[in-house]
Amino acid sequence: MKIGFRCTEGGQRFDEALTEVQHAEELGFDSAWVAEHHGWDAKWPNSYIALAGFAAATDEIEFGTGVTILPQTNPVSLAGAANLVDVVSDGRFILGVGTGWRRDEMENLGYNFESRGPRMTDHLCALNELWEPGPSSYDGRFVSFEEFDLAPESVRDPRPPIWVGGGSTPALKRAARLGDAWLPSWREPFDALEEQYATYESFLDDADGSNSSVPLLRIACIDEDGDVAREKLRTLLTKLVESYRAKGSTVPEAWVSALEGDIDEFAQDLFVYGTPSECAAQLERYREAFGVDHAVLRLATPTTDHEDVMEAVDLFGCRVIPDL
């Protein structure tokens, strides 16, 4: 199983993030991921600039967008940026895309929030057309171009892999028809993943397609002391609930109940947490159940700083990865 991670991001923290990525590469991590949001200091507005910087200072670790919000991005511009990062990294780029959830962000960028689903499909179709050999033309509902020559060419042939996020039925169908893999949200509990993976596989069969990878995204809290790891998780969950409420987002009732009761009963199906051996066992559970071959772990969270992430990279790199 490959192991990737979400590093520190946002604000003026690039140097910290680069240090984490370089250290992770030394310890055998397979990939590093950066999200993308506008008007939010905890995220950078352009993940491609950050990833190109990482790529220029590393040799083997892969890089991915986790995720680019495709309905608020011009696919022609995006395809060129993705190819450029693939060139800078010598073929180490993975394009992760999602539909998005912040209405204010999308509308301030000039895109209609209500039509993000159909626009996601249209933009994915456009991207696939852009990566066909030779000049490409496309006339869709939201985007069109004619005889366009995409440059530069990607190093990966025919293009960087596309991992499509989202948990709804239309999202799973998009992933099967128009992407190379389905990237589930970290918010999906184990039992929901069972149903979603089955649905995705059925759509793959209908499309006569195949997936290049079976990825997983999970928040991770690790410590030599399992009780300390659980306390870190409780602190994080408290912060997430506060953050969701502050943004006017719906807080899952299960999160609130977990803070009032046994956090293990709740967290075992949603997080990777505990001692190194417990984390390794939890990752094995996903491999055995779903065939997961690339787990992306969110080590940087609203309650961690650079030192916390470096410690987690050490523990996963030295105590978990060698056992997978």
Tab-separated table of C-alpha atoms in Angstrom:
chain	number	residue	atom	x	y	z
A	1	MET	CA	0.000	0.000	0.000
A	2	LYS	CA	1.289	3.459	-0.903
A	3	ILE	CA	1.089	6.103	1.819
A	4	GLY	CA	0.628	9.799	1.088
A	5	PHE	CA	-0.060	12.742	3.344
A	6	ARG	CA	-1.562	16.216	3.450
A	7	CYS	CA	1.139	18.604	4.600
A	8	THR	CA	0.989	21.988	6.304
A	9	GLU	CA	-0.524	24.563	3.960
A	10	GLY	CA	-1.888	28.083	3.763
A	11	GLY	CA	-0.548	31.501	4.655
A	12	GLN	CA	3.220	31.964	4.665
A	13	ARG	CA	3.925	28.360	5.623
A	14	PHE	CA	5.506	27.114	2.393
A	15	ASP	CA	8.947	26.577	3.941
A	16	GLU	CA	7.431	24.423	6.681
A	17	ALA	CA	5.455	22.427	4.145
A	18	LEU	CA	8.526	21.854	1.957
A	19	THR	CA	10.508	20.630	4.972
A	20	GLU	CA	7.733	18.145	5.754
A	21	VAL	CA	7.583	16.902	2.167
A	22	GLN	CA	11.343	16.432	1.890
A	23	HIS	CA	11.438	14.599	5.232
A	24	ALA	CA	8.510	12.408	4.190
A	25	GLU	CA	10.298	11.475	0.977
A	26	GLU	CA	13.376	10.453	2.996
A	27	LEU	CA	11.207	8.184	5.176
A	28	GLY	CA	9.468	6.408	2.308
A	29	PHE	CA	6.189	8.275	1.875
A	30	ASP	CA	4.823	7.892	-1.635
A	31	SER	CA	2.896	11.131	-2.147
A	32	ALA	CA	2.195	14.619	-0.779
A	33	TRP	CA	-1.084	16.463	-1.254
A	34	VAL	CA	-2.306	20.047	-1.069
A	35	ALA	CA	-5.872	21.339	-1.033
A	36	GLU	CA	-7.083	24.514	-2.726
A	37	HIS	CA	-9.441	27.214	-1.482
A	38	HIS	CA	-9.818	30.938	-2.050
A	39	GLY	CA	-10.323	33.450	0.766
A	40	TRP	CA	-9.270	31.005	3.489
A	41	ASP	CA	-5.904	31.474	5.190
A	42	ALA	CA	-5.675	27.780	6.119
A	43	LYS	CA	-5.442	26.865	2.419
A	44	TRP	CA	-3.586	28.221	-0.601
A	45	PRO	CA	-5.587	29.597	-3.554
A	46	ASN	CA	-3.374	27.810	-6.088
A	47	SER	CA	-2.058	24.364	-5.215
A	48	TYR	CA	-0.125	24.051	-8.493
A	49	ILE	CA	2.383	26.730	-7.548
A	50	ALA	CA	3.073	24.997	-4.224
A	51	LEU	CA	3.338	21.554	-5.821
A	52	ALA	CA	5.743	22.820	-8.490
A	53	GLY	CA	7.910	24.186	-5.688
A	54	PHE	CA	7.852	20.819	-3.923
A	55	ALA	CA	8.619	18.997	-7.165
A	56	ALA	CA	11.689	21.108	-7.894
A	57	ALA	CA	13.157	20.196	-4.490
A	58	THR	CA	12.445	16.428	-4.485
A	59	ASP	CA	13.232	13.399	-6.611
A	60	GLU	CA	10.741	10.552	-6.190
A	61	ILE	CA	7.668	11.436	-4.115
A	62	GLU	CA	4.451	11.964	-6.082
A	63	PHE	CA	2.226	15.033	-5.734
A	64	GLY	CA	-1.509	15.518	-5.894
A	65	THR	CA	-4.207	18.145	-5.606
A	66	GLY	CA	-6.531	17.187	-2.794
A	67	VAL	CA	-8.627	18.569	-4.376
A	68	THR	CA	-8.924	21.129	-7.162
A	69	ILE	CA	-12.505	22.418	-7.155
A	70	LEU	CA	-13.206	21.760	-10.799
A	71	PRO	CA	-16.544	23.610	-11.249
A	72	GLN	CA	-14.850	26.912	-10.346
A	73	THR	CA	-11.826	26.354	-12.598
A	74	ASN	CA	-11.390	26.880	-16.337
A	75	PRO	CA	-10.515	23.403	-17.682
A	76	VAL	CA	-8.351	24.759	-20.507
A	77	SER	CA	-6.186	26.681	-18.049
A	78	LEU	CA	-6.231	23.780	-15.594
A	79	ALA	CA	-5.034	21.213	-18.153
A	80	GLY	CA	-2.038	23.378	-18.998
A	81	ALA	CA	-1.171	23.905	-15.327
A	82	ALA	CA	-1.503	20.187	-14.590
A	83	ASN	CA	0.787	19.308	-17.492
A	84	LEU	CA	3.350	21.867	-16.354
A	85	VAL	CA	3.475	20.408	-12.827
A	86	ASP	CA	3.819	16.977	-14.410
A	87	VAL	CA	6.785	18.272	-16.423
A	88	VAL	CA	8.433	19.955	-13.420
A	89	SER	CA	7.989	16.768	-11.372
A	90	ASP	CA	9.047	14.484	-14.246
A	91	GLY	CA	5.757	12.605	-14.281
A	92	ARG	CA	4.934	12.582	-10.564
A	93	PHE	CA	1.627	14.475	-10.616
A	94	ILE	CA	-1.893	13.223	-9.806
A	95	LEU	CA	-4.895	15.470	-10.473
A	96	GLY	CA	-7.497	15.192	-7.722
A	97	VAL	CA	-10.752	17.027	-8.448
A	98	GLY	CA	-13.940	17.649	-6.497
A	99	THR	CA	-17.234	19.494	-6.765
A	100	GLY	CA	-16.775	21.943	-3.893
A	101	TRP	CA	-18.953	22.906	-0.951
A	102	ARG	CA	-18.371	26.612	-0.189
A	103	ARG	CA	-21.085	28.691	-1.848
A	104	ASP	CA	-19.452	32.051	-1.078
A	105	GLU	CA	-16.131	30.979	-2.569
A	106	MET	CA	-17.632	29.704	-5.804
A	107	GLU	CA	-19.961	32.660	-6.301
A	108	ASN	CA	-17.206	35.199	-5.589
A	109	LEU	CA	-15.191	33.555	-8.348
A	110	GLY	CA	-18.107	34.109	-10.721
A	111	TYR	CA	-19.572	30.595	-10.888
A	112	ASN	CA	-23.102	29.494	-10.055
A	113	PHE	CA	-23.105	27.228	-6.996
A	114	GLU	CA	-26.338	25.393	-7.851
A	115	SER	CA	-25.023	24.176	-11.216
A	116	ARG	CA	-21.713	22.851	-9.868
A	117	GLY	CA	-22.672	19.200	-10.452
A	118	PRO	CA	-23.435	19.467	-14.172
A	119	ARG	CA	-20.478	21.841	-14.585
A	120	MET	CA	-18.210	19.291	-12.915
A	121	THR	CA	-19.255	16.705	-15.506
A	122	ASP	CA	-18.836	19.169	-18.367
A	123	HIS	CA	-15.376	20.225	-17.213
A	124	LEU	CA	-14.258	16.605	-16.826
A	125	CYS	CA	-15.420	15.873	-20.370
A	126	ALA	CA	-13.499	18.924	-21.562
A	127	LEU	CA	-10.332	17.838	-19.744
A	128	ASN	CA	-10.457	14.393	-21.292
A	129	GLU	CA	-10.895	15.934	-24.723
A	130	LEU	CA	-7.976	18.326	-24.148
A	131	TRP	CA	-5.695	15.379	-23.397
A	132	GLU	CA	-6.509	13.617	-26.655
A	133	PRO	CA	-3.674	13.689	-29.228
A	134	GLY	CA	-3.537	16.685	-31.542
A	135	PRO	CA	-5.662	19.842	-31.583
A	136	SER	CA	-8.887	19.329	-29.645
A	137	SER	CA	-12.385	20.753	-29.950
A	138	TYR	CA	-15.260	20.598	-27.493
A	139	ASP	CA	-18.701	22.198	-27.379
A	140	GLY	CA	-20.254	21.635	-23.980
A	141	ARG	CA	-22.921	23.231	-21.834
A	142	PHE	CA	-20.506	25.404	-19.868
A	143	VAL	CA	-17.244	25.395	-21.809
A	144	SER	CA	-16.207	25.174	-25.438
A	145	PHE	CA	-13.031	25.450	-27.466
A	146	GLU	CA	-12.004	24.757	-31.036
A	147	GLU	CA	-8.797	23.318	-32.507
A	148	PHE	CA	-6.877	24.015	-29.300
A	149	ASP	CA	-3.292	22.792	-28.945
A	150	LEU	CA	-2.565	22.018	-25.291
A	151	ALA	CA	0.982	22.834	-24.218
A	152	PRO	CA	3.202	21.660	-22.701
A	153	GLU	CA	2.601	17.947	-23.148
A	154	SER	CA	2.513	15.901	-19.961
A	155	VAL	CA	5.307	13.481	-19.099
A	156	ARG	CA	2.789	10.786	-18.132
A	157	ASP	CA	1.162	9.224	-21.153
A	158	PRO	CA	-1.498	10.077	-22.125
A	159	ARG	CA	-2.006	12.463	-19.151
A	160	PRO	CA	-1.703	12.717	-15.368
A	161	PRO	CA	-4.128	10.359	-13.561
A	162	ILE	CA	-7.450	11.947	-12.581
A	163	TRP	CA	-8.873	11.037	-9.161
A	164	VAL	CA	-12.490	12.177	-8.906
A	165	GLY	CA	-13.934	12.977	-5.482
A	166	GLY	CA	-17.491	13.044	-4.157
A	167	GLY	CA	-19.826	10.551	-2.535
A	168	SER	CA	-23.139	11.058	-4.314
A	169	THR	CA	-24.415	8.688	-6.998
A	170	PRO	CA	-23.711	11.213	-9.800
A	171	ALA	CA	-20.194	11.730	-8.418
A	172	LEU	CA	-19.500	7.997	-8.415
A	173	LYS	CA	-20.754	7.735	-11.986
A	174	ARG	CA	-18.503	10.640	-13.033
A	175	ALA	CA	-15.516	8.951	-11.411
A	176	ALA	CA	-16.206	5.692	-13.240
A	177	ARG	CA	-16.872	7.269	-16.641
A	178	LEU	CA	-14.459	10.195	-16.719
A	179	GLY	CA	-11.670	9.538	-14.208
A	180	ASP	CA	-9.003	7.006	-13.360
A	181	ALA	CA	-9.983	6.483	-9.718
A	182	TRP	CA	-12.597	7.468	-7.158
A	183	LEU	CA	-11.299	9.492	-4.194
A	184	PRO	CA	-13.689	9.148	-1.251
A	185	SER	CA	-14.121	11.956	1.260
A	186	TRP	CA	-12.552	11.530	4.684
A	187	ARG	CA	-16.028	12.137	6.128
A	188	GLU	CA	-17.387	8.833	4.790
A	189	PRO	CA	-17.550	6.159	7.549
A	190	PHE	CA	-16.591	2.560	6.880
A	191	ASP	CA	-20.123	1.249	6.311
A	192	ALA	CA	-20.871	4.044	3.830
A	193	LEU	CA	-17.664	3.228	1.959
A	194	GLU	CA	-18.814	-0.360	1.528
A	195	GLU	CA	-21.905	0.768	-0.356
A	196	GLN	CA	-20.096	3.490	-2.303
A	197	TYR	CA	-17.273	1.246	-3.477
A	198	ALA	CA	-19.861	-1.300	-4.647
A	199	THR	CA	-21.779	1.405	-6.530
A	200	TYR	CA	-18.581	2.725	-8.097
A	201	GLU	CA	-17.593	-0.765	-9.215
A	202	SER	CA	-20.990	-1.262	-10.846
A	203	PHE	CA	-20.606	2.008	-12.747
A	204	LEU	CA	-17.131	0.898	-13.830
A	205	ASP	CA	-18.630	-2.315	-15.217
A	206	ASP	CA	-21.328	-0.346	-17.041
A	207	ALA	CA	-18.692	1.923	-18.582
A	208	ASP	CA	-16.432	-1.042	-19.414
A	209	GLY	CA	-13.734	0.850	-17.555
A	210	SER	CA	-11.013	0.184	-15.015
A	211	ASN	CA	-9.466	2.123	-12.172
A	212	SER	CA	-5.739	2.812	-11.982
A	213	SER	CA	-5.756	2.967	-8.185
A	214	VAL	CA	-7.991	2.465	-5.134
A	215	PRO	CA	-7.263	5.498	-2.950
A	216	LEU	CA	-8.441	6.374	0.541
A	217	LEU	CA	-8.440	9.709	2.365
A	218	ARG	CA	-8.400	9.758	6.168
A	219	ILE	CA	-7.496	12.162	8.965
A	220	ALA	CA	-4.768	10.588	11.095
A	221	CYS	CA	-3.800	11.118	14.737
A	222	ILE	CA	-0.797	9.070	15.869
A	223	ASP	CA	1.246	8.897	19.062
A	224	GLU	CA	3.404	6.343	20.864
A	225	ASP	CA	0.816	6.552	23.640
A	226	GLY	CA	-2.643	5.503	22.438
A	227	ASP	CA	-4.394	7.591	25.089
A	228	VAL	CA	-2.532	10.698	23.930
A	229	ALA	CA	-3.562	9.965	20.337
A	230	ARG	CA	-7.205	9.679	21.417
A	231	GLU	CA	-7.006	12.969	23.276
A	232	LYS	CA	-5.534	14.589	20.143
A	233	LEU	CA	-8.475	13.200	18.194
A	234	ARG	CA	-11.005	14.527	20.705
A	235	THR	CA	-9.404	17.977	20.533
A	236	LEU	CA	-9.492	17.870	16.738
A	237	LEU	CA	-13.128	16.792	16.618
A	238	THR	CA	-14.065	19.606	19.005
A	239	LYS	CA	-12.282	22.093	16.733
A	240	LEU	CA	-13.991	20.706	13.626
A	241	VAL	CA	-17.426	21.035	15.215
A	242	GLU	CA	-16.670	24.638	16.198
A	243	SER	CA	-15.348	25.389	12.699
A	244	TYR	CA	-18.391	23.899	10.951
A	245	ARG	CA	-20.756	25.866	13.161
A	246	ALA	CA	-18.831	29.097	12.578
A	247	LYS	CA	-19.134	28.604	8.789
A	248	GLY	CA	-22.846	27.791	9.039
A	249	SER	CA	-22.259	24.222	7.846
A	250	THR	CA	-24.233	21.221	9.051
A	251	VAL	CA	-22.468	19.379	11.870
A	252	PRO	CA	-22.987	15.605	11.675
A	253	GLU	CA	-24.885	14.446	14.750
A	254	ALA	CA	-22.467	11.543	15.129
A	255	TRP	CA	-19.626	14.001	15.742
A	256	VAL	CA	-21.467	15.683	18.589
A	257	SER	CA	-22.473	12.338	20.097
A	258	ALA	CA	-18.884	11.117	19.935
A	259	LEU	CA	-17.677	14.074	21.986
A	260	GLU	CA	-20.270	13.255	24.618
A	261	GLY	CA	-19.534	9.508	24.720
A	262	ASP	CA	-17.070	6.820	23.646
A	263	ILE	CA	-14.907	8.344	20.928
A	264	ASP	CA	-13.457	4.941	19.961
A	265	GLU	CA	-16.855	3.590	18.965
A	266	PHE	CA	-17.264	6.498	16.582
A	267	ALA	CA	-13.702	7.052	15.386
A	268	GLN	CA	-12.748	3.504	14.432
A	269	ASP	CA	-14.793	3.775	11.235
A	270	LEU	CA	-13.746	7.305	10.281
A	271	PHE	CA	-10.161	8.046	11.344
A	272	VAL	CA	-6.747	6.418	11.389
A	273	TYR	CA	-5.576	6.929	14.955
A	274	GLY	CA	-3.794	5.487	17.974
A	275	THR	CA	-0.371	3.910	18.335
A	276	PRO	CA	1.724	3.039	15.268
A	277	SER	CA	0.600	-0.589	15.442
A	278	GLU	CA	-3.059	0.434	15.751
A	279	CYS	CA	-2.723	2.755	12.735
A	280	ALA	CA	-1.094	-0.009	10.684
A	281	ALA	CA	-3.911	-2.414	11.593
A	282	GLN	CA	-6.570	0.125	10.626
A	283	LEU	CA	-4.945	0.707	7.230
A	284	GLU	CA	-4.761	-3.052	6.692
A	285	ARG	CA	-8.499	-3.223	7.389
A	286	TYR	CA	-9.168	-0.891	4.456
A	287	ARG	CA	-6.833	-2.825	2.187
A	288	GLU	CA	-8.527	-6.117	3.020
A	289	ALA	CA	-12.074	-4.744	2.730
A	290	PHE	CA	-11.779	-2.550	-0.366
A	291	GLY	CA	-8.417	-3.256	-1.964
A	292	VAL	CA	-7.105	0.197	-1.014
A	293	ASP	CA	-3.632	0.631	-2.495
A	294	HIS	CA	-2.950	4.332	-1.828
A	295	ALA	CA	-3.930	5.895	1.513
A	296	VAL	CA	-3.659	9.681	1.821
A	297	LEU	CA	-3.471	10.761	5.461
A	298	ARG	CA	-4.328	14.255	6.654
A	299	LEU	CA	-1.518	14.855	9.128
A	300	ALA	CA	-1.950	18.636	9.048
A	301	THR	CA	-5.253	19.610	10.669
A	302	PRO	CA	-6.717	22.710	12.366
A	303	THR	CA	-5.140	21.580	15.672
A	304	THR	CA	-1.618	20.741	14.473
A	305	ASP	CA	1.466	22.865	13.916
A	306	HIS	CA	4.615	22.148	11.923
A	307	GLU	CA	6.279	20.267	14.777
A	308	ASP	CA	3.214	18.034	15.181
A	309	VAL	CA	3.246	17.157	11.487
A	310	MET	CA	6.987	16.393	11.558
A	311	GLU	CA	6.448	14.081	14.537
A	312	ALA	CA	3.602	12.297	12.744
A	313	VAL	CA	5.722	11.929	9.595
A	314	ASP	CA	8.444	10.354	11.739
A	315	LEU	CA	6.061	7.879	13.388
A	316	PHE	CA	4.344	6.833	10.166
A	317	GLY	CA	7.597	6.720	8.243
A	318	CYS	CA	9.562	4.734	10.817
A	319	ARG	CA	6.874	2.668	12.564
A	320	VAL	CA	3.934	2.202	10.165
A	321	ILE	CA	5.100	2.256	6.541
A	322	PRO	CA	7.680	-0.522	7.018
A	323	ASP	CA	4.890	-2.833	8.276
A	324	LEU	CA	2.511	-2.279	5.336
